[in-house]
Short mmCIF file of C-alpha atoms in Angstrom, two decimals:
data_model
loop_
_atom_site.label_atom_id
_atom_site.label_comp_id
_atom_site.label_asym_id
_atom_site.label_seq_id
_atom_site.Cartn_x
_atom_site.Cartn_y
_atom_site.Cartn_z
CA UNK A 1 -12.82 40.91 15.47
CA UNK A 2 -9.14 41.09 14.44
CA UNK A 3 -8.35 38.13 16.67
CA UNK A 4 -11.11 36.08 15.03
CA UNK A 5 -9.77 36.90 11.55
CA UNK A 6 -6.29 35.88 12.66
CA UNK A 7 -7.64 32.57 14.01
CA UNK A 8 -9.59 31.88 10.82
CA UNK A 9 -6.51 32.64 8.70
CA UNK A 10 -4.44 30.22 10.74
CA UNK A 11 -7.11 27.50 10.44
CA UNK A 12 -7.34 27.88 6.65
CA UNK A 13 -3.55 27.72 6.38
CA UNK A 14 -3.49 24.50 8.43
CA UNK A 15 -6.20 22.90 6.25
CA UNK A 16 -4.27 23.86 3.11
CA UNK A 17 -1.11 22.23 4.49
CA UNK A 18 -3.09 19.08 5.41
CA UNK A 19 -4.37 18.85 1.83
CA UNK A 20 -0.85 19.17 0.40
CA UNK A 21 0.35 16.48 2.83
CA UNK A 22 -2.20 14.09 1.32
CA UNK A 23 -1.10 14.92 -2.23
CA UNK A 24 2.51 14.04 -1.39
CA UNK A 25 1.55 10.49 -0.48
CA UNK A 26 -0.76 10.06 -3.46
CA UNK A 27 2.00 10.77 -5.97
CA UNK A 28 4.76 8.98 -4.06
CA UNK A 29 2.85 5.75 -3.55
CA UNK A 30 2.11 5.25 -7.23
CA UNK A 31 5.70 4.14 -7.88
CA UNK A 32 6.02 0.87 -5.93
CA UNK A 33 2.77 -0.84 -7.09
CA UNK A 34 3.30 0.33 -10.68
CA UNK A 35 6.79 -1.14 -10.32
CA UNK A 36 5.29 -4.63 -10.13
CA UNK A 37 4.18 -4.19 -13.76
CA UNK A 38 7.72 -3.36 -14.88
CA UNK A 39 9.18 -6.11 -12.73
CA UNK A 40 6.87 -8.64 -14.39
CA UNK A 41 7.70 -7.25 -17.84
CA UNK A 42 11.39 -7.75 -17.08
CA UNK A 43 11.03 -11.43 -16.15
CA UNK A 44 10.63 -10.86 -12.43
CA UNK A 45 13.51 -8.38 -12.07
CA UNK A 46 12.22 -6.50 -9.02
CA UNK A 47 15.31 -4.24 -8.91
CA UNK A 48 14.32 -2.70 -12.25
CA UNK A 49 10.73 -2.67 -11.06
CA UNK A 50 11.74 -0.47 -8.12
CA UNK A 51 13.65 1.98 -10.33
CA UNK A 52 10.61 4.25 -10.68
CA UNK A 53 10.51 4.57 -6.91
CA UNK A 54 14.28 5.22 -6.96
CA UNK A 55 13.92 8.03 -9.51
CA UNK A 56 11.08 9.56 -7.51
CA UNK A 57 13.28 9.82 -4.44
CA UNK A 58 16.51 10.59 -6.30
CA UNK A 59 14.92 13.92 -7.21
CA UNK A 60 15.04 14.87 -3.52
CA UNK A 61 18.83 14.73 -3.63
CA UNK A 62 18.90 17.40 -6.33
CA UNK A 63 15.91 19.48 -5.23
CA UNK A 64 16.15 19.46 -1.43
CA UNK A 65 18.49 22.43 -0.96
CA UNK A 66 17.01 24.48 -3.86
CA UNK A 67 13.51 23.88 -2.43
CA UNK A 68 14.65 25.23 0.94
CA UNK A 69 16.10 28.30 -0.80
CA UNK A 70 12.80 28.82 -2.64
CA UNK A 71 11.00 29.12 0.69
CA UNK A 72 13.25 32.03 1.59
CA UNK A 73 13.07 33.74 -1.82
CA UNK A 74 9.49 33.27 -3.08
CA UNK A 75 7.67 31.95 0.00
CA UNK A 76 5.57 28.92 0.89
CA UNK A 77 2.58 29.58 -1.36
CA UNK A 78 4.45 30.14 -4.64
CA UNK A 79 6.71 27.17 -3.93
CA UNK A 80 3.62 24.98 -3.48
CA UNK A 81 2.03 26.27 -6.70
CA UNK A 82 5.18 25.61 -8.70
CA UNK A 83 5.32 22.13 -7.18
CA UNK A 84 1.80 21.25 -8.32
CA UNK A 85 2.46 22.50 -11.86
CA UNK A 86 5.57 20.31 -12.01
CA UNK A 87 3.50 17.40 -10.66
CA UNK A 88 1.07 17.61 -13.59
CA UNK A 89 4.00 17.51 -16.04
CA UNK A 90 5.55 14.49 -14.31
CA UNK A 91 2.31 12.52 -14.31
CA UNK A 92 1.70 13.33 -17.96
CA UNK A 93 5.17 12.07 -18.90
CA UNK A 94 4.40 8.81 -17.06
CA UNK A 95 1.21 8.56 -19.10
CA UNK A 96 3.23 9.05 -22.29
CA UNK A 97 5.20 5.90 -21.41
CA UNK A 98 2.00 3.94 -22.05
CA UNK A 99 1.57 5.50 -25.48
CA UNK A 100 5.07 5.71 -26.95
CA UNK A 101 8.34 3.81 -26.98
CA UNK A 102 7.04 0.29 -26.36
CA UNK A 103 8.19 -0.81 -29.81
CA UNK A 104 11.62 0.87 -29.58
CA UNK A 105 14.02 -1.72 -28.20
CA UNK A 106 17.19 -0.28 -26.66
CA UNK A 107 19.05 -3.31 -25.26
CA UNK A 108 18.56 -6.77 -23.80
CA UNK A 109 19.29 -8.05 -20.30
CA UNK A 110 19.12 -11.32 -18.42
CA UNK A 111 17.39 -12.18 -15.15
CA UNK A 112 17.92 -15.33 -13.09
CA UNK A 113 14.80 -16.45 -11.24
CA UNK A 114 13.75 -19.39 -9.12
CA UNK A 115 11.10 -21.54 -10.81
CA UNK A 116 10.03 -24.56 -8.78
CA UNK A 117 13.39 -24.87 -7.07
CA UNK A 118 15.36 -24.49 -10.31
CA UNK A 119 17.32 -21.35 -11.16
CA UNK A 120 16.37 -20.30 -14.68
CA UNK A 121 17.99 -17.51 -16.70
CA UNK A 122 15.66 -15.57 -18.98
CA UNK A 123 16.36 -12.78 -21.44
CA UNK A 124 14.24 -9.66 -21.77
CA UNK A 125 14.25 -6.43 -23.77
CA UNK A 126 14.30 -2.94 -22.28
CA UNK A 127 12.42 -0.47 -24.45
CA UNK A 128 12.28 3.32 -24.65
CA UNK A 129 8.95 3.52 -22.83
CA UNK A 130 10.62 2.37 -19.60
CA UNK A 131 12.96 5.38 -19.66
CA UNK A 132 10.07 7.72 -20.45
CA UNK A 133 8.36 6.35 -17.34
CA UNK A 134 11.52 6.87 -15.26
CA UNK A 135 11.75 10.47 -16.47
CA UNK A 136 8.15 11.07 -15.38
CA UNK A 137 8.84 9.55 -11.97
CA UNK A 138 11.91 11.80 -11.61
CA UNK A 139 9.89 14.92 -12.45
CA UNK A 140 7.21 13.88 -9.93
CA UNK A 141 10.00 13.60 -7.38
CA UNK A 142 10.73 17.33 -7.80
CA UNK A 143 7.05 18.00 -7.12
CA UNK A 144 6.75 16.02 -3.89
CA UNK A 145 10.12 17.30 -2.64
CA UNK A 146 8.95 20.89 -2.97
CA UNK A 147 5.61 20.10 -1.33
CA UNK A 148 7.35 18.37 1.58
CA UNK A 149 9.63 21.36 2.01
CA UNK A 150 6.58 23.60 2.33
CA UNK A 151 4.33 21.43 4.50
CA UNK A 152 6.61 20.27 7.31
CA UNK A 153 8.13 23.53 8.56
CA UNK A 154 4.83 25.36 8.05
CA UNK A 155 2.84 22.91 10.19
CA UNK A 156 5.57 22.98 12.84
CA UNK A 157 5.46 26.80 12.74
CA UNK A 158 1.66 26.96 12.92
CA UNK A 159 1.73 24.60 15.89
CA UNK A 160 4.36 26.66 17.71
CA UNK A 161 7.00 23.90 17.71
CA UNK A 162 7.48 21.39 20.53
CA UNK A 163 4.73 18.85 21.25
CA UNK A 164 2.08 21.07 19.66
CA UNK A 165 4.08 21.34 16.46
CA UNK A 166 4.46 17.56 16.43
CA UNK A 167 0.71 17.24 16.99
CA UNK A 168 -0.06 19.15 13.78
CA UNK A 169 2.59 17.18 11.88
CA UNK A 170 1.05 13.88 13.01
CA UNK A 171 -2.49 15.01 12.20
CA UNK A 172 -1.44 16.12 8.73
CA UNK A 173 0.44 12.86 8.42
CA UNK A 174 -2.82 11.01 9.09
CA UNK A 175 -4.28 12.45 5.87
CA UNK A 176 -1.00 11.58 4.16
CA UNK A 177 -1.51 7.98 5.25
CA UNK A 178 -5.15 7.95 4.13
CA UNK A 179 -4.00 8.90 0.66
CA UNK A 180 -1.26 6.28 0.86
CA UNK A 181 -3.84 3.67 1.87
CA UNK A 182 -6.01 4.25 -1.18
CA UNK A 183 -3.25 4.50 -3.80
CA UNK A 184 -1.79 0.93 -3.77
CA UNK A 185 -5.30 -0.47 -3.35
CA UNK A 186 -6.50 1.29 -6.50
CA UNK A 187 -3.37 0.36 -8.46
CA UNK A 188 -3.65 -3.29 -7.41
CA UNK A 189 -7.33 -3.38 -8.36
CA UNK A 190 -6.58 -1.92 -11.80
CA UNK A 191 -3.77 -4.41 -12.42
CA UNK A 192 -5.57 -7.55 -11.16
CA UNK A 193 -3.45 -10.59 -12.03
CA UNK A 194 -0.09 -9.86 -13.65
CA UNK A 195 0.36 -11.47 -17.06
CA UNK A 196 2.72 -11.01 -20.00
CA UNK A 197 0.20 -8.64 -21.56
CA UNK A 198 -0.06 -6.37 -18.49
CA UNK A 199 1.36 -2.90 -19.22
CA UNK A 200 1.29 0.53 -17.63
CA UNK A 201 -1.82 1.26 -19.70
CA UNK A 202 -3.73 -0.60 -16.99
CA UNK A 203 -3.16 2.25 -14.52
CA UNK A 204 -3.52 5.28 -16.81
CA UNK A 205 -6.97 6.15 -15.37
CA UNK A 206 -5.28 6.76 -12.01
CA UNK A 207 -2.66 9.01 -13.63
CA UNK A 208 -5.41 11.18 -15.14
CA UNK A 209 -7.17 11.36 -11.78
CA UNK A 210 -3.93 12.49 -10.16
CA UNK A 211 -3.44 15.19 -12.80
CA UNK A 212 -7.00 16.40 -12.25
CA UNK A 213 -6.49 16.57 -8.49
CA UNK A 214 -3.31 18.62 -8.95
CA UNK A 215 -5.09 21.09 -11.22
CA UNK A 216 -7.93 21.44 -8.71
CA UNK A 217 -5.42 21.85 -5.85
CA UNK A 218 -3.56 24.54 -7.80
CA UNK A 219 -6.76 26.55 -8.17
CA UNK A 220 -7.74 26.16 -4.50
CA UNK A 221 -4.32 27.02 -3.06
CA UNK A 222 -4.15 30.08 -5.33
CA UNK A 223 -6.98 31.64 -3.27
CA UNK A 224 -5.72 30.54 0.16
CA UNK A 225 -3.78 33.02 2.32
CA UNK A 226 -0.67 31.28 3.64
CA UNK A 227 1.64 32.98 6.20
CA UNK A 228 4.98 34.05 4.78
CA UNK A 229 7.29 34.91 7.69
CA UNK A 230 10.36 34.88 5.45
CA UNK A 231 8.85 37.55 3.17
CA UNK A 232 7.76 40.02 5.86
CA UNK A 233 8.24 43.55 4.53
CA UNK A 234 10.21 45.98 6.63
CA UNK A 235 11.72 43.21 8.74
CA UNK A 236 15.46 43.47 9.13
CA UNK A 237 17.59 41.05 7.14
CA UNK A 238 18.35 37.92 9.14
CA UNK A 239 22.03 37.21 9.73
CA UNK A 240 23.24 33.61 9.67
CA UNK A 241 26.50 33.17 11.58
CA UNK A 242 26.08 29.39 11.72
CA UNK A 243 24.12 26.72 9.83
CA UNK A 244 21.96 23.69 10.66
CA UNK A 245 25.09 21.55 10.23
CA UNK A 246 26.46 23.06 13.46
CA UNK A 247 23.77 21.30 15.50
CA UNK A 248 24.58 17.67 16.38
CA UNK A 249 20.98 16.62 16.92
CA UNK A 250 20.06 18.10 13.52
CA UNK A 251 22.86 16.28 11.69
CA UNK A 252 21.90 12.98 13.32
CA UNK A 253 18.26 13.77 12.51
CA UNK A 254 19.16 14.31 8.85
CA UNK A 255 20.63 10.80 8.82
CA UNK A 256 17.50 9.62 10.62
CA UNK A 257 15.25 11.08 7.90
CA UNK A 258 17.31 9.30 5.21
CA UNK A 259 16.93 6.02 7.09
CA UNK A 260 13.29 6.49 8.07
CA UNK A 261 11.99 7.11 4.55
CA UNK A 262 13.88 4.00 3.44
CA UNK A 263 12.07 2.06 6.16
CA UNK A 264 8.64 3.52 5.38
CA UNK A 265 8.90 2.73 1.66
CA UNK A 266 10.99 -0.44 1.95
CA UNK A 267 8.64 -2.37 4.24
CA UNK A 268 5.48 -2.15 2.08
CA UNK A 269 7.36 -1.86 -1.24
CA UNK A 270 9.24 -5.14 -0.85
CA UNK A 271 6.15 -6.74 0.69
CA UNK A 272 4.19 -5.82 -2.45
CA UNK A 273 6.77 -7.57 -4.65
CA UNK A 274 6.89 -10.57 -2.28
CA UNK A 275 3.13 -11.13 -2.27
CA UNK A 276 2.69 -10.43 -5.99
CA UNK A 277 5.52 -12.82 -6.94
CA UNK A 278 3.91 -16.14 -7.84
CA UNK A 279 7.19 -17.92 -8.45
CA UNK A 280 8.91 -20.11 -5.86
CA UNK A 281 10.75 -17.11 -4.45
CA UNK A 282 7.48 -15.33 -3.68
CA UNK A 283 4.95 -15.72 -0.91
CA UNK A 284 3.02 -18.46 -2.70
CA UNK A 285 -0.22 -16.49 -2.95
CA UNK A 286 -2.77 -18.20 -5.17
CA UNK A 287 -5.13 -16.19 -7.40
CA UNK A 288 -5.00 -12.48 -8.21
CA UNK A 289 -1.73 -12.01 -6.36
CA UNK A 290 -1.27 -8.36 -7.39
CA UNK A 291 -4.76 -7.45 -6.21
CA UNK A 292 -4.16 -9.24 -2.90
CA UNK A 293 -0.74 -7.60 -2.54
CA UNK A 294 -2.23 -4.16 -3.18
CA UNK A 295 -5.00 -4.77 -0.64
CA UNK A 296 -2.58 -6.03 2.04
CA UNK A 297 -0.15 -3.16 1.49
CA UNK A 298 -3.08 -0.73 1.65
CA UNK A 299 -3.69 -1.95 5.21
CA UNK A 300 -0.12 -0.91 6.07
CA UNK A 301 -0.90 2.65 5.00
CA UNK A 302 -4.28 2.44 6.75
CA UNK A 303 -2.47 1.57 10.00
CA UNK A 304 -0.18 4.54 9.41
CA UNK A 305 -3.34 6.64 9.23
CA UNK A 306 -4.55 5.20 12.53
CA UNK A 307 -1.14 5.59 14.17
CA UNK A 308 -0.79 9.21 13.14
CA UNK A 309 -4.33 9.97 14.25
CA UNK A 310 -3.59 8.48 17.67
CA UNK A 311 -0.29 10.33 17.87
CA UNK A 312 -2.01 13.56 16.90
CA UNK A 313 -4.41 13.03 19.80
CA UNK A 314 -1.75 12.30 22.43
CA UNK A 315 1.22 14.39 21.26
CA UNK A 316 0.13 17.34 23.36
CA UNK A 317 0.83 15.23 26.47
CA UNK A 318 3.24 12.45 25.43
CA UNK A 319 6.70 13.63 24.39
CA UNK A 320 7.93 13.16 20.83
CA UNK A 321 11.08 11.45 22.12
CA UNK A 322 9.12 8.85 24.11
CA UNK A 323 6.98 8.04 21.07
CA UNK A 324 10.00 7.60 18.78
CA UNK A 325 11.79 5.30 21.24
CA UNK A 326 8.71 3.12 21.75
CA UNK A 327 7.79 2.63 18.10
CA UNK A 328 11.39 1.97 17.02
CA UNK A 329 11.74 -0.82 19.58
CA UNK A 330 8.38 -2.42 18.75
CA UNK A 331 8.98 -2.26 14.97
CA UNK A 332 12.37 -3.95 15.40
CA UNK A 333 10.73 -6.87 17.23
CA UNK A 334 7.97 -7.20 14.60
CA UNK A 335 10.39 -7.29 11.66
CA UNK A 336 12.69 -9.84 13.35
CA UNK A 337 9.70 -12.10 14.00
CA UNK A 338 8.58 -11.72 10.37
CA UNK A 339 12.02 -12.82 9.17
CA UNK A 340 12.09 -15.98 11.26
CA UNK A 341 8.50 -17.21 10.78
CA UNK A 342 8.41 -19.44 7.63
CA UNK A 343 6.08 -18.53 4.77
CA UNK A 344 4.32 -21.88 5.13
CA UNK A 345 2.66 -20.48 8.26
CA UNK A 346 -0.31 -18.73 6.70
CA UNK A 347 -3.56 -17.07 7.68
CA UNK A 348 -6.58 -16.11 5.55
CA UNK A 349 -7.04 -12.66 4.12
CA UNK A 350 -10.08 -11.00 5.76
CA UNK A 351 -13.02 -10.67 3.39
CA UNK A 352 -13.19 -6.91 3.88
CA UNK A 353 -9.64 -6.73 2.44
CA UNK A 354 -10.10 -9.24 -0.41
CA UNK A 355 -13.18 -11.35 -1.15
CA UNK A 356 -11.33 -14.10 -3.06
CA UNK A 357 -12.12 -15.97 -6.28
CA UNK A 358 -15.24 -18.15 -6.55
CA UNK A 359 -15.69 -18.00 -2.80
CA UNK A 360 -12.19 -19.38 -2.14
CA UNK A 361 -10.44 -17.52 0.66
CA UNK A 362 -6.94 -16.21 -0.12
CA UNK A 363 -4.07 -17.13 2.22
CA UNK A 364 -0.93 -15.11 2.97
CA UNK A 365 2.07 -15.72 5.27
CA UNK A 366 1.81 -14.55 8.88
CA UNK A 367 5.01 -12.57 8.22
CA UNK A 368 3.05 -10.29 5.89
CA UNK A 369 0.74 -9.26 8.72
CA UNK A 370 3.65 -8.60 11.09
CA UNK A 371 5.19 -6.29 8.50
CA UNK A 372 1.85 -4.60 7.91
CA UNK A 373 1.50 -3.89 11.64
CA UNK A 374 4.76 -1.96 11.39
CA UNK A 375 2.65 0.77 9.80
CA UNK A 376 1.48 1.71 13.28
CA UNK A 377 5.11 2.25 14.25
CA UNK A 378 6.40 4.03 11.16
CA UNK A 379 3.43 6.39 11.31
CA UNK A 380 4.97 8.32 14.19
CA UNK A 381 8.55 8.44 12.95
CA UNK A 382 8.57 11.14 10.28
CA UNK A 383 6.94 13.85 12.38
CA UNK A 384 8.90 12.75 15.45
CA UNK A 385 12.31 12.90 13.78
CA UNK A 386 11.57 16.21 12.06
CA UNK A 387 10.19 17.73 15.26
CA UNK A 388 13.18 16.63 17.37
CA UNK A 389 15.76 17.57 14.75
CA UNK A 390 14.54 21.19 14.31
CA UNK A 391 13.93 21.78 18.02
CA UNK A 392 15.90 24.83 19.11
CA UNK A 393 16.98 25.81 15.55
CA UNK A 394 15.05 29.07 15.44
CA UNK A 395 16.02 31.05 12.32
CA UNK A 396 17.87 28.03 10.88
CA UNK A 397 14.67 25.95 10.54
CA UNK A 398 13.93 26.88 6.89
CA UNK A 399 17.47 25.96 5.84
CA UNK A 400 17.22 22.69 7.76
CA UNK A 401 13.96 21.83 6.00
CA UNK A 402 15.72 21.90 2.64
CA UNK A 403 18.45 19.60 3.96
CA UNK A 404 15.87 17.16 5.32
CA UNK A 405 14.09 17.06 1.98
CA UNK A 406 17.38 16.31 0.22
CA UNK A 407 17.85 13.28 2.47
CA UNK A 408 14.42 11.88 1.62
CA UNK A 409 16.40 10.30 -1.23
CA UNK A 410 16.79 7.47 1.27
CA UNK A 411 13.31 6.36 0.21
CA UNK A 412 14.79 5.53 -3.19
CA UNK A 413 18.24 4.30 -2.22
CA UNK A 414 17.47 1.94 0.65
CA UNK A 415 14.48 0.15 -1.00
CA UNK A 416 16.65 -0.36 -4.09
CA UNK A 417 19.40 -1.87 -1.92
CA UNK A 418 16.76 -3.99 -0.23
CA UNK A 419 15.50 -5.23 -3.61
CA UNK A 420 19.04 -6.16 -4.60
CA UNK A 421 19.40 -8.17 -1.38
CA UNK A 422 15.98 -9.74 -2.00
CA UNK A 423 17.00 -10.77 -5.51
CA UNK A 424 20.26 -12.34 -4.31
CA UNK A 425 19.28 -13.79 -0.92
CA UNK A 426 15.46 -13.77 -0.72
CA UNK A 427 12.71 -11.33 0.16
CA UNK A 428 12.64 -11.93 3.91
CA UNK A 429 16.43 -11.89 4.26
CA UNK A 430 16.37 -8.37 2.82
CA UNK A 431 14.46 -7.18 5.89
CA UNK A 432 17.64 -7.40 7.99
CA UNK A 433 18.46 -4.06 6.36
CA UNK A 434 15.25 -2.68 7.85
CA UNK A 435 16.22 -4.04 11.29
CA UNK A 436 19.57 -2.21 11.15
CA UNK A 437 17.81 1.02 10.16
CA UNK A 438 15.29 0.71 13.00
CA UNK A 439 18.09 0.25 15.51
CA UNK A 440 19.60 3.56 14.38
CA UNK A 441 16.28 5.34 14.99
CA UNK A 442 16.16 3.77 18.43
CA UNK A 443 19.64 5.20 19.09
CA UNK A 444 18.50 8.62 17.84
CA UNK A 445 15.53 8.64 20.18
CA UNK A 446 17.59 7.53 23.17
CA UNK A 447 20.75 9.59 22.66
CA UNK A 448 21.10 11.45 19.36
CA UNK A 449 18.07 13.75 19.61
CA UNK A 450 19.38 15.80 22.53
CA UNK A 451 20.39 19.37 21.59
CA UNK A 452 23.95 19.79 22.86
CA UNK A 453 24.54 23.07 20.99
CA UNK A 454 22.33 25.41 23.00
CA UNK A 455 25.11 28.01 23.08
CA UNK A 456 24.50 28.93 19.41
CA UNK A 457 22.22 32.02 19.08
CA UNK A 458 19.15 31.15 16.99
CA UNK A 459 16.60 33.91 17.55
CA UNK A 460 15.97 37.23 15.83
CA UNK A 461 13.38 39.86 16.66
CA UNK A 462 10.06 38.46 15.42
CA UNK A 463 8.09 40.21 12.71
CA UNK A 464 4.38 40.98 13.21
CA UNK A 465 3.41 38.14 10.88
CA UNK A 466 5.58 35.64 12.79
CA UNK A 467 3.98 36.76 16.07
CA UNK A 468 0.57 36.31 14.44
CA UNK A 469 1.06 32.61 13.74
CA UNK A 470 3.13 31.58 16.77
#
C-alpha cells in the first residue's frame, strides 16, 4: 500500500514537471514571432525586432544562480509558484505596451534596407511602448528561468539519472516542443500580413490566454506534492568542499548549453524573419508572408516534438552521448546545404501547413525546409547536454542547475548576433554562426562530455525522501 502511494506520488510529480516544461516553451516562443511586428514597425530592422527575445534570455544571466539558490532554500514547489506569479506580471506588462506609450516618441533612428536591388535608408521613431514591451519580456525571462531551474534537475532526479533521467527529460521536452509548435503558428495567424498599421495589439488575445494558463497552473501546482530532497528535515547539513566548476565536463557543458539555446532559437527565429521579409533581402514569399512564416516555423517545433518523443522512447537503450554526436553532425550538414542552395530553388508549402490565397499555392525556398528539419536534431540536444554535464555530480547537481540556467542567456545573445550578421551580410550568411556552434556540440559529444574528475567526492548519505524518489 505504501509502495503504491510512493509510486503515485512520483507519477504526479513527473506530470507536474511535464506541464511546467510546456509552459516554458509557450512563454519563450512568443518573443521571436512578435518581434516581426516590431521589426516591421522599425522599417525592417530585424535586430531591434529580436530585442524582445534578447531581453527574455538576458534575464537568465541575472536569475540563473539565484534560481539555483532558491531550490536549496525554499524548494522546487515554491520556486515554481513564484515563477508563475512573475510570469503573469511579465505578460501583463507586455499587454500594457499595446495600450500605452505608442504616442510618446523617445528618439529617431535610421535603417538601411535593400529594396529591389537598391539600398535605401529610412528613418523611424522609437516610442515608449517598445521599452514597455522589452520590460515585460525581461520579467517573463525571470519566470522561465526559474521554471527551467526546477524542471530539469527534478526530472533527472525522478528518472534516477543516466539514460533513464535523459528519457524523462526528452519526454518532458516533447511537451515543451508541442507548446513551441503551437505558439508561432497562433502568433502568425493573428498577425496575417504585416502592414504599417500592424501593432502588438494584434496578438493581445494570446497574451491573455497565457496569463490565464499561468493562473490555472498556479492553482493546480499548489495542490501537487513535489519531492523536496533539499528540504528534508533531520538530514545532516551537506558540506560542499568543491563546486560544479571543478568538473571539466560540467564547465564544457555549461558552454554547450549557452551555444545550444542560441542554436535552438536562432534557427527558427532568423528563419521567421527571412520568410516574413517581403523585400529583396527576404525569401521572396508572396502573399501573407507572416502567416506562412509562422506556419513553417511551427513545423520546426513540431519536429522537435517528434524528435524528443522518439528520443524518449529509445533513450533507455541508446546512450545520450551517441544521440548528441549523431544529431550534431546531421544538423551541421543540413545547415551547410541550406546556406549554399539559392533561394530561387523553391517548393510549394503543403496545404495542411498553409492553404494559400484564392487557391494559389505558396512557395518557399528549399533552404527553409532544410532548416526546419534541423528541429529533429535540436530536439535531442538540451536534454542530452544537461544529462551528460550533470552526470557524476551528486550533491553538486542543484548548484549546477542554476549555472546552466544562467547560460541560457545564449538564446538571447547568439540570435541577436545572428540578426546583426543577417542585416549586414544576408540572412543565409548568418547561418555560418550556427554551423560553428554545431561543431562545438559535436566536439562536446565526442570529447568534452567525459568526466575526468571522478576523484572528487560527490555523495552524502541519502535522506529517506531522496531514497523514495531514486
